[in-house]
Coordinates of C-alpha atoms and ligand atoms in Angstrom, one line a residue:
M1 CA -27.7 -5.3 3.7
H2 CA -26.8 -4.0 0.2
F3 CA -24.3 -5.9 -2.0
Q4 CA -24.4 -3.2 -4.6
L5 CA -22.1 -0.4 -5.5
N6 CA -23.7 3.0 -6.0
E7 CA -23.3 5.1 -9.2
E8 CA -20.4 7.1 -7.8
H9 CA -18.5 4.0 -6.8
L10 CA -19.1 2.5 -10.3
M11 CA -17.8 5.8 -11.9
I12 CA -14.6 5.7 -9.8
Q13 CA -14.1 2.1 -10.6
R14 CA -14.5 2.8 -14.3
A15 CA -12.1 5.8 -14.1
A16 CA -9.5 3.7 -12.3
R17 CA -9.9 0.8 -14.8
D18 CA -9.5 3.2 -17.8
F19 CA -6.5 4.8 -16.2
A20 CA -4.9 1.4 -15.5
I21 CA -5.3 0.2 -19.1
N22 CA -4.5 3.4 -20.9
E23 CA -1.7 4.8 -18.7
C24 CA -0.3 2.0 -16.5
L25 CA -0.3 -1.0 -18.9
P26 CA 2.0 0.6 -21.6
G27 CA 5.6 0.0 -20.4
V28 CA 4.8 -2.1 -17.3
I29 CA 7.1 -4.9 -18.3
E30 CA 10.0 -2.5 -19.0
R31 CA 9.5 -0.6 -15.8
D32 CA 9.6 -3.9 -13.9
E33 CA 12.8 -5.0 -15.7
Q34 CA 14.5 -1.6 -15.3
Q35 CA 13.2 -0.9 -11.8
K36 CA 11.8 2.3 -13.1
F37 CA 9.6 4.5 -11.0
A38 CA 6.4 5.5 -12.9
K39 CA 6.7 9.2 -12.1
D40 CA 4.7 10.5 -15.0
Q41 CA 1.8 8.0 -14.4
I42 CA 1.7 8.8 -10.7
Y43 CA 1.6 12.5 -11.5
K44 CA -1.4 11.9 -13.7
L45 CA -3.0 9.7 -11.0
A46 CA -2.6 12.7 -8.7
E47 CA -4.4 14.9 -11.2
L48 CA -7.3 12.5 -11.1
G49 CA -7.5 12.9 -7.3
F50 CA -6.3 9.4 -6.5
M51 CA -3.3 10.3 -4.3
G52 CA -5.5 11.8 -1.6
M53 CA -8.7 10.0 -2.1
M54 CA -10.1 10.1 1.4
V55 CA -8.9 13.5 2.4
D56 CA -11.4 16.3 2.7
T57 CA -11.6 18.7 -0.3
N58 CA -10.7 21.6 2.1
Y59 CA -7.2 20.0 2.4
G60 CA -6.7 19.2 -1.3
G61 CA -8.2 15.7 -1.2
A62 CA -10.9 14.1 -3.3
G63 CA -13.3 13.6 -0.3
M64 CA -14.2 10.0 -1.3
D65 CA -14.9 7.1 1.0
T66 CA -12.7 4.0 1.7
I67 CA -14.9 1.8 -0.5
S68 CA -13.9 4.0 -3.5
Y69 CA -10.3 3.6 -2.4
V70 CA -10.6 -0.2 -2.4
L71 CA -12.2 -0.1 -5.8
A72 CA -9.5 2.1 -7.3
M73 CA -6.7 0.2 -5.7
E74 CA -8.0 -3.1 -7.1
E75 CA -8.1 -1.7 -10.7
I76 CA -4.7 -0.1 -10.6
S77 CA -3.1 -3.2 -9.0
K78 CA -4.6 -5.5 -11.6
V79 CA -2.2 -3.8 -14.1
D80 CA 0.7 -2.4 -12.1
A81 CA 1.2 -3.2 -8.4
S82 CA 4.2 -0.9 -8.2
I83 CA 2.2 2.1 -9.0
A84 CA -0.5 0.9 -6.6
V85 CA 1.8 0.6 -3.6
C86 CA 3.0 4.2 -4.1
M87 CA -0.7 5.2 -4.2
S88 CA -1.5 3.2 -1.1
V89 CA 1.3 4.5 1.0
N90 CA 0.5 8.1 0.2
N91 CA -3.2 7.7 0.7
S92 CA -3.4 5.5 3.8
L93 CA -0.1 5.8 5.7
V94 CA 0.7 9.5 5.0
C95 CA -2.5 11.5 4.1
W96 CA -4.9 9.6 6.4
G97 CA -2.6 9.9 9.4
L98 CA -2.0 13.6 8.9
D99 CA -5.7 14.2 8.2
N100 CA -6.8 12.5 11.4
F101 CA -4.0 13.4 13.8
G102 CA -2.2 16.4 12.4
T103 CA -2.6 20.0 13.6
E104 CA -4.3 22.7 11.5
E105 CA -0.8 24.1 10.5
Q106 CA 0.6 20.6 9.6
K107 CA -2.5 20.0 7.5
K108 CA -2.1 23.3 5.6
Q109 CA 1.6 23.0 5.1
Y110 CA 2.0 19.3 4.4
L111 CA -1.3 17.5 4.0
T112 CA -2.7 19.8 1.2
P113 CA 0.1 19.3 -1.3
L114 CA 0.5 15.6 -0.3
A115 CA -3.2 15.0 -0.9
Q116 CA -3.0 16.8 -4.3
G117 CA 0.2 14.8 -5.0
R118 CA 1.7 17.9 -6.6
K119 CA 3.4 21.1 -5.6
N120 CA 4.5 23.8 -8.1
G121 CA 4.0 21.4 -11.0
E122 CA 6.1 18.7 -9.5
L123 CA 5.2 15.3 -8.0
Y124 CA 4.8 15.7 -4.2
I125 CA 4.3 12.5 -2.2
G126 CA 5.1 11.1 1.2
A127 CA 6.6 8.0 2.9
F128 CA 6.1 6.2 6.2
L129 CA 9.3 5.4 8.1
L130 CA 8.7 2.8 10.7
S131 CA 10.9 -0.2 9.7
E132 CA 14.5 -0.5 10.7
P133 CA 17.3 -3.0 10.3
E134 CA 16.3 -4.5 13.6
A135 CA 12.7 -3.4 13.9
G136 CA 10.4 -4.9 11.3
S137 CA 7.6 -7.0 12.9
D138 CA 8.9 -6.0 16.3
A139 CA 8.1 -2.4 15.7
T140 CA 8.4 -1.1 19.2
S141 CA 12.1 -1.9 19.1
Q142 CA 13.1 1.4 17.5
H143 CA 16.8 2.3 17.4
T144 CA 16.2 5.7 15.6
I145 CA 16.5 8.3 18.3
A146 CA 14.7 11.7 18.6
E147 CA 16.5 13.4 21.4
D148 CA 14.4 16.1 23.1
K149 CA 16.4 19.4 22.8
G150 CA 13.7 21.8 24.1
D151 CA 12.1 23.4 21.0
Y152 CA 13.4 20.8 18.6
Y153 CA 14.3 17.0 18.3
L154 CA 17.7 15.8 17.2
L155 CA 17.1 12.9 15.0
N156 CA 19.6 10.1 14.4
G157 CA 19.2 6.6 12.9
T158 CA 18.5 4.5 9.9
K159 CA 15.2 3.3 8.3
N160 CA 15.0 0.4 5.9
W161 CA 12.8 -0.7 2.9
I162 CA 11.1 2.6 2.6
T163 CA 8.5 2.7 -0.1
N164 CA 8.7 6.1 -2.0
G165 CA 12.0 6.5 -0.3
N166 CA 13.7 8.7 -2.9
S167 CA 10.6 10.1 -4.7
A168 CA 8.9 11.4 -1.5
S169 CA 9.3 15.0 -0.4
V170 CA 7.9 14.4 3.1
Y171 CA 8.7 11.6 5.6
L172 CA 6.7 10.5 8.6
V173 CA 9.4 9.2 10.9
M174 CA 8.9 7.1 14.0
A175 CA 11.7 7.5 16.5
Q176 CA 12.4 6.7 20.2
T177 CA 12.5 9.7 22.5
D178 CA 12.4 7.8 25.8
A179 CA 13.5 4.2 25.7
S180 CA 12.4 3.6 29.3
S181 CA 8.8 4.2 28.3
G182 CA 8.7 1.4 25.6
S183 CA 6.0 2.0 23.0
K184 CA 4.9 5.2 24.9
G185 CA 8.4 6.7 24.3
I186 CA 8.0 6.8 20.5
N187 CA 7.1 9.9 18.5
T188 CA 6.2 10.4 14.9
L189 CA 7.9 13.4 13.3
I190 CA 7.3 15.2 10.0
V191 CA 10.7 15.5 8.2
K192 CA 11.4 17.0 4.8
K193 CA 13.7 15.0 2.6
N194 CA 15.7 18.1 1.6
W195 CA 16.6 19.0 5.2
P196 CA 20.3 18.9 6.3
G197 CA 21.4 15.5 7.6
V198 CA 18.9 13.5 5.7
A199 CA 20.4 11.0 3.2
V200 CA 18.9 8.5 0.8
G201 CA 20.6 5.1 0.5
A202 CA 20.9 3.0 -2.6
K203 CA 17.7 1.7 -4.3
E204 CA 16.8 -1.9 -3.3
N205 CA 17.0 -4.6 -6.0
K206 CA 13.8 -6.4 -5.4
L207 CA 12.0 -9.7 -6.3
G208 CA 8.8 -7.9 -7.1
I209 CA 7.1 -4.5 -7.2
R210 CA 10.3 -3.5 -8.9
G211 CA 8.8 -0.3 -10.3
S212 CA 8.3 1.0 -6.7
D213 CA 11.0 3.2 -5.2
T214 CA 12.4 1.4 -2.1
H215 CA 15.4 2.8 -0.2
S216 CA 17.0 3.0 3.2
I217 CA 17.0 6.5 4.7
M218 CA 19.6 7.8 7.1
F219 CA 19.3 10.7 9.6
Q220 CA 22.4 12.3 11.1
D221 CA 21.8 15.2 13.6
V222 CA 18.6 16.3 11.8
R223 CA 16.9 19.2 13.7
V224 CA 13.1 18.7 13.7
P225 CA 11.0 21.5 15.2
K226 CA 8.7 20.3 18.0
S227 CA 5.8 21.7 15.9
N228 CA 6.5 18.8 13.5
R229 CA 5.6 16.2 16.0
I230 CA 2.2 14.4 15.3
G231 CA 0.1 14.3 18.4
D232 CA 1.1 14.5 22.1
D233 CA 4.5 13.4 23.3
G234 CA 4.6 9.5 23.2
F235 CA 1.8 9.2 20.7
G236 CA 4.1 8.0 17.9
F237 CA 3.6 4.2 18.2
S238 CA -0.2 4.4 18.6
F239 CA -0.2 6.7 15.5
A240 CA 1.8 4.1 13.6
M241 CA -0.6 1.2 14.6
K242 CA -3.8 3.2 13.9
T243 CA -2.5 4.3 10.6
L244 CA -1.3 0.9 9.7
S245 CA -4.8 -0.6 10.2
G246 CA -6.0 1.6 7.4
G247 CA -2.8 0.8 5.4
R248 CA -3.7 -2.8 5.6
I249 CA -7.0 -2.2 3.8
G250 CA -4.9 -0.6 1.0
I251 CA -2.4 -3.5 0.8
A252 CA -5.3 -6.0 1.0
S253 CA -6.8 -4.2 -2.0
Q254 CA -3.5 -4.3 -3.8
A255 CA -3.3 -8.1 -3.2
L256 CA -6.9 -8.4 -4.4
G257 CA -6.0 -6.5 -7.6
I258 CA -3.0 -8.7 -8.3
A259 CA -5.2 -11.8 -7.8
S260 CA -7.9 -10.4 -10.1
G261 CA -5.4 -9.4 -12.7
A262 CA -3.8 -12.9 -12.8
Y263 CA -7.2 -14.5 -12.8
E264 CA -8.6 -12.4 -15.7
R265 CA -5.5 -13.2 -17.8
S266 CA -5.8 -16.9 -17.0
L267 CA -9.5 -16.9 -17.9
Q268 CA -8.8 -15.3 -21.3
Y269 CA -5.8 -17.5 -22.0
S270 CA -7.7 -20.7 -21.2
K271 CA -10.3 -19.8 -23.8
E272 CA -7.6 -19.3 -26.5
R273 CA -5.0 -21.9 -25.8
K274 CA -5.8 -25.4 -27.2
T275 CA -4.3 -28.7 -26.1
F276 CA -5.5 -32.3 -27.0
G277 CA -7.9 -30.8 -29.6
K278 CA -9.8 -28.4 -27.4
E279 CA -9.5 -25.2 -25.5
I280 CA -7.8 -25.8 -22.2
A281 CA -10.9 -24.2 -20.5
Q282 CA -12.7 -27.4 -21.5
H283 CA -10.4 -29.5 -19.3
Q284 CA -11.7 -30.0 -15.9
A285 CA -8.3 -29.6 -14.3
I286 CA -8.3 -26.0 -15.6
Q287 CA -12.0 -25.4 -14.8
F288 CA -11.5 -26.3 -11.2
K289 CA -8.5 -24.0 -10.9
L290 CA -10.5 -21.1 -12.3
A291 CA -13.5 -21.9 -10.0
D292 CA -11.2 -21.8 -7.0
M293 CA -9.5 -18.6 -8.1
A294 CA -12.9 -16.9 -8.6
T295 CA -14.2 -18.0 -5.3
R296 CA -11.2 -17.0 -3.2
I297 CA -11.0 -13.6 -5.0
E298 CA -14.7 -12.9 -4.3
A299 CA -14.1 -13.8 -0.6
A300 CA -11.0 -11.5 -0.5
R301 CA -13.0 -8.7 -2.1
L302 CA -15.8 -9.0 0.4
L303 CA -13.3 -8.8 3.3
C304 CA -11.7 -5.7 1.8
L305 CA -15.1 -4.0 1.3
R306 CA -16.4 -5.0 4.7
S307 CA -13.3 -3.5 6.4
A308 CA -13.6 -0.3 4.3
W309 CA -17.3 0.0 5.3
E310 CA -16.4 -0.3 8.9
K311 CA -13.8 2.4 8.6
D312 CA -16.3 4.7 6.8
H313 CA -18.8 4.1 9.5
G314 CA -16.5 5.0 12.3
R315 CA -16.2 1.5 13.7
D316 CA -13.1 -0.2 14.9
F317 CA -11.6 -1.8 11.8
T318 CA -8.4 -3.3 13.3
L319 CA -9.6 -6.9 13.2
S320 CA -11.3 -6.7 9.8
S321 CA -8.3 -5.0 8.1
S322 CA -5.9 -7.7 9.4
M323 CA -8.3 -10.4 8.2
A324 CA -8.6 -8.8 4.8
K325 CA -4.9 -8.4 4.5
V326 CA -3.9 -11.9 5.5
F327 CA -6.6 -13.5 3.4
A328 CA -6.2 -11.3 0.3
S329 CA -2.4 -11.6 0.3
E330 CA -2.4 -15.3 0.6
T331 CA -5.1 -15.4 -2.2
A332 CA -2.8 -13.2 -4.4
M333 CA 0.1 -15.6 -3.9
W334 CA -2.0 -18.7 -4.6
V335 CA -3.9 -17.3 -7.5
S336 CA -0.8 -15.8 -9.3
T337 CA 1.1 -19.1 -8.8
E338 CA -1.9 -21.0 -10.3
A339 CA -2.0 -18.4 -13.1
V340 CA 1.6 -19.2 -14.1
Q341 CA 0.7 -22.9 -14.0
I342 CA -2.3 -22.4 -16.3
H343 CA -0.1 -20.5 -18.7
G344 CA 2.5 -23.2 -18.7
G345 CA 5.7 -22.2 -20.5
Y346 CA 4.2 -18.9 -21.5
G347 CA 3.5 -18.1 -17.9
Y348 CA 7.2 -18.3 -17.1
V349 CA 8.1 -15.6 -19.6
K350 CA 7.6 -11.9 -19.1
E351 CA 5.3 -11.1 -22.1
F352 CA 2.4 -12.9 -20.5
H353 CA 2.5 -10.7 -17.3
V354 CA 1.6 -13.5 -14.8
E355 CA 5.2 -14.2 -13.7
R356 CA 5.5 -10.6 -12.6
M357 CA 2.2 -10.8 -10.7
M358 CA 3.5 -13.9 -8.9
R359 CA 6.6 -12.0 -7.9
D360 CA 4.6 -8.9 -7.0
A361 CA 2.2 -10.9 -4.8
K362 CA 4.9 -12.1 -2.4
I363 CA 5.5 -8.7 -0.8
T364 CA 1.8 -8.4 0.1
Q365 CA 2.4 -11.2 2.7
I366 CA 5.3 -9.2 4.1
Y367 CA 4.9 -5.4 4.2
E368 CA 2.6 -3.4 6.5
G369 CA 2.7 -6.4 8.8
T370 CA 3.6 -10.0 7.8
S371 CA 0.9 -12.7 7.6
E372 CA 2.2 -13.8 11.0
V373 CA 1.7 -10.3 12.5
Q374 CA -1.8 -10.2 11.1
R375 CA -2.5 -13.5 12.8
I376 CA -1.2 -12.0 16.1
V377 CA -3.6 -9.1 15.7
I378 CA -6.5 -11.4 14.8
S379 CA -5.9 -13.9 17.6
R380 CA -5.5 -11.2 20.2
A381 CA -8.8 -9.7 19.1
I382 CA -10.8 -12.9 19.1
L383 CA -9.3 -14.1 22.4
K384 CA -9.7 -11.0 24.5
Ligands
LIG401 N1 -4.3 1.0 17.6 C1 -3.9 1.7 18.6 N2 -3.0 1.3 19.6 C2 -2.4 0.1 19.4 C3 -2.8 -0.7 18.3 C4 -3.7 -0.2 17.4 N3 -4.1 -1.0 16.3 N4 -2.0 -1.9 18.4 C5 -1.3 -1.8 19.5 N5 -1.5 -0.6 20.1 C6 -0.9 -0.1 21.3 C7 -1.2 -1.1 22.4 O1 -2.5 -0.9 23.0 C8 -0.1 -0.9 23.4 O2 -0.4 0.1 24.2 P1 -0.5 -0.2 25.8 O3 0.9 -0.5 26.2 O4 -1.1 1.1 26.4 O5 -1.4 -1.4 26.0 C9 1.1 -0.5 22.5 O6 0.5 -0.1 21.3 C10 2.0 -1.6 22.2 O7 1.3 -2.7 21.6 P2 1.6 -4.2 21.8 O8 1.9 -4.5 23.2 O9 0.5 -5.0 21.2 O10 3.0 -4.3 21.0 P3 3.7 -5.5 20.5 O11 5.2 -5.3 20.7 O12 3.2 -6.8 21.1 O13 3.5 -5.5 18.9 C11 2.4 -5.9 16.8 C12 2.3 -5.6 18.3 C13 1.0 -6.0 16.3 C14 3.2 -7.1 16.4 C15 3.0 -4.6 16.1 O14 4.4 -4.4 16.5 C16 3.0 -4.6 14.6 O15 2.0 -4.3 14.0 N6 4.1 -5.0 14.0 C17 4.2 -4.9 12.5 C18 4.7 -3.6 12.0 C19 4.4 -3.3 10.6 O16 3.2 -3.5 10.1 N7 5.3 -2.8 9.9 C20 5.1 -2.4 8.5 C21 6.1 -1.3 8.2 S1 5.4 0.0 7.2 C22 5.4 -0.6 5.6 O17 5.6 -1.7 5.3 C23 5.0 0.5 4.7 C24 5.5 0.4 3.3 O18 6.4 1.0 3.0 C25 4.7 -0.4 2.4

């Protein structure tokens, strides 16, 4: 067993760290306040190969492993979790799914520009459309309908809380074709945002990850060619679940990054701030908080890397990704709350960053499967 990153991993980690500090840190407070999507930064991230990290180079990807993805996600999330979720959705929910289950033609047409994150000099990213007003955790309860019309599907319905909703060019849409078949009646369709009948709703005004681009998306009589279905008829729900297992490694790494960012700021602040005649790092109350933060973060990191390793080695990573996600997201919430406490009054104002991290942390316990859903997945796996 090796607990050491190789040279290539260290290089990717350094590149992501440099990018986060040089490109993501400037303006992060303003983007959060104004809910501004970091289009320029994400374009540059794509130029670095970070929008299709695990995709084969033949399809425009960077051909890296999942360990590299975890490392890059942690570094970007330490600084700007909004940029990180855009990166995570494109990498794990869109590119990975197309790479593993798409046809050759779908890969050429859609995967290649999505993995490059660019087309004709413009940002080109994707979104994953599973959630609906009445289908969040209960994901089989799809009300979006894809009616089989022979050589095309007629798509009608509404999807909610879609990350990259307005900025994406390509949507992977889960929809019900045969309600009587339950989860086996669901298909995943590749839909372009600019097709007739596709409409983007208003931007959501969120508690955290305010720089990410979250919208509802409406479909009215959208004609989707059968050739844009991923996999066989009825594979859509299985596609969503398999893809989400990888997505959960991405969100776990995002949570890990938020926690590490909040911890690093707390460590630095506690060596500078003085109370009662000494640095607050000299008070045992603060030392114990820092010790607990560091310990929980290390445990979260090991769970993320373990799950990534399993995925890279072709093993079933459903259980480990849910464990990583539930633990890392709860760690992010706890660490960022303690970080605000360590900073005291300064922690409650925007300039010190940790209040944003606390707000950003919350969503990691909700999207790509709530903590409760992760516990369902874990308990089913250990009880079977
Ligand atoms: N891989 C492959 N197949 C799977 C699977 C997996 N990981 N998990 C379930 N399935 C299959 C099951 O085997 C089952 O098939 P059979 O009928 O042949 O046995 C079928 O799918 C239905 O599964 P369940 O009976 O387990 O379904 P359920 O209704 O009990 O729900 C659940 C299970 C785990 C709660 C699931 O609904 C779930 O994960 N819900 C959360 C959804 C979610 O994560 N949403 C996030 C939205 S995307 C997002 O947030 C992106 C973003 O923008 C950031």
